[in-house]
Amino acid sequence: VQFLQTPKEITILYQRDHQVRRVYMDVPHSKTPPKTWNGESVGHYEGDTLVIDTIGLNDKSAIDRFGTPHSDQLHVIERYQMINGGRALRATVTVEDPVAFTMVWYAQATYQRNRGPIEEIVCAENNFDILTKKEFPVPRATKADF
């Protein structure tokens, strides 16, 4: 993951699936944001911690790698803080959805700093299942299909 920051916007680039996300800084949420895959993210700093508040997510995605569903009432707050002398980034996430969950839940992840570029990932070559740790062979045609 890479964070690109300007005074009015932070762009987050994710290596997996080449996803791009925009966080608009120091502005309120729209009154009725459209329901989209990434929702509407607004951010601000609390000291040295970047706080991102996201609403307006549609209900088409899964919330985690296990396929847990959610409703379009999902509300996510992320807090990012550099730790270990700037060698790591801690992400703390608060998730609430009054339709899908009976309580607010929390998660935390730590990213180690890597100064290398985001690598290209090609779907056919990205055949490693992160849940089962199994590698699947790349499909190959034994004869032409035309």
XYZ file of C-alpha atoms in Angstrom:
146
model
C 0.000 0.000 0.000
C 1.230 3.504 -0.778
C -0.171 6.829 0.440
C 0.194 9.853 -1.840
C -0.703 13.059 -0.030
C -1.573 16.575 -1.133
C -3.172 19.237 1.096
C -6.715 18.399 -0.082
C -6.560 14.682 -0.894
C -4.813 11.439 -0.042
C -4.681 8.792 -2.749
C -4.144 5.250 -1.506
C -2.677 2.752 -3.962
C -3.101 -0.927 -3.161
C -0.804 -3.464 -4.810
C -3.382 -6.250 -4.790
C -5.872 -5.814 -7.647
C -4.368 -2.389 -8.476
C -7.031 -0.610 -6.442
C -7.003 3.178 -6.047
C -8.859 5.000 -3.283
C -9.325 8.711 -2.690
C -9.689 10.342 0.705
C -10.801 13.989 0.759
C -9.170 15.893 3.591
C -10.776 18.244 6.085
C -14.239 18.268 4.513
C -17.576 16.928 5.803
C -19.359 13.973 4.261
C -21.895 14.682 1.520
C -25.489 14.798 2.740
C -26.456 11.766 0.607
C -23.367 10.153 -0.917
C -24.055 7.656 -3.704
C -23.618 3.990 -2.767
C -20.350 2.877 -4.383
C -17.765 0.087 -4.002
C -15.293 2.294 -2.096
C -17.836 4.638 -0.532
C -17.067 8.224 0.378
C -13.941 8.660 2.485
C -13.112 11.875 4.288
C -10.069 12.324 6.470
C -8.343 14.523 8.982
C -5.386 14.341 11.325
C -5.605 13.924 15.081
C -2.025 14.746 16.032
C 0.156 12.266 14.145
C -2.739 9.918 13.340
C -4.573 9.969 10.010
C -8.279 9.303 10.613
C -10.401 8.194 7.637
C -14.201 8.014 7.962
C -16.013 6.097 5.208
C -19.750 5.868 4.486
C -21.774 5.384 1.307
C -20.574 1.849 0.610
C -22.826 -0.402 -1.430
C -23.728 -3.878 -0.180
C -22.101 -5.796 -3.067
C -18.675 -6.449 -1.576
C -17.476 -8.695 1.209
C -15.981 -6.993 4.225
C -13.077 -9.413 4.615
C -11.257 -12.320 2.997
C -13.824 -14.756 4.392
C -16.710 -13.309 2.388
C -18.569 -11.760 5.338
C -21.464 -9.730 3.903
C -22.557 -6.276 5.026
C -25.365 -3.835 4.259
C -25.213 -0.387 2.687
C -25.309 1.016 6.238
C -21.662 0.052 6.761
C -19.581 2.737 8.488
C -15.802 2.317 8.711
C -13.296 4.445 10.622
C -9.601 3.809 10.021
C -6.721 5.225 12.035
C -3.204 5.153 10.579
C -0.156 5.933 12.674
C 3.564 5.513 11.996
C 5.246 3.357 14.683
C 8.668 1.854 15.428
C 10.486 5.044 14.501
C 8.733 5.292 11.136
C 9.581 1.714 10.117
C 5.964 0.514 10.315
C 2.410 1.752 9.883
C -0.321 0.615 12.272
C -3.872 0.560 10.906
C -6.709 0.302 13.417
C -10.191 -0.159 11.958
C -13.611 0.296 13.592
C -16.552 -1.257 11.753
C -20.239 -0.783 12.435
C -23.285 -1.864 10.486
C -26.581 -1.900 12.410
C -28.193 -4.150 9.780
C -25.486 -6.815 9.411
C -23.766 -6.861 12.827
C -25.012 -6.957 16.400
C -22.088 -4.910 17.691
C -19.219 -2.677 16.600
C -16.033 -4.617 15.880
C -12.389 -3.715 15.570
C -9.350 -4.938 13.643
C -5.708 -3.978 13.517
C -2.911 -4.563 11.005
C 0.708 -3.480 10.868
C 2.458 -2.721 7.585
C 6.263 -2.888 7.506
C 7.946 -0.124 5.510
C 9.234 -1.170 2.098
C 10.778 1.507 -0.055
C 10.394 -0.501 -3.248
C 7.770 0.224 -5.895
C 4.367 -1.406 -5.985
C 4.815 -4.547 -8.043
C 2.736 -5.556 -11.005
C 0.409 -8.450 -10.262
C -1.070 -10.313 -13.201
C -4.197 -12.348 -12.421
C -3.157 -15.502 -14.308
C 0.174 -15.520 -12.488
C -1.314 -14.563 -9.137
C -2.513 -18.074 -8.424
C -1.864 -18.249 -4.686
C -4.925 -18.647 -2.449
C -4.286 -16.501 0.641
C -6.789 -18.445 2.766
C -5.657 -22.005 2.077
C -2.026 -21.212 1.182
C -2.458 -23.424 -1.909
C -0.937 -22.563 -5.260
C -3.029 -23.368 -8.303
C -1.442 -24.142 -11.671
C -1.759 -21.529 -14.386
C -4.397 -22.743 -16.907
C -2.966 -23.924 -20.207
C -4.840 -24.895 -23.357
C -3.910 -28.296 -24.796
C -5.377 -27.353 -28.171
C -6.567 -24.202 -29.862
C -10.168 -23.274 -29.090
C -10.861 -21.643 -32.438
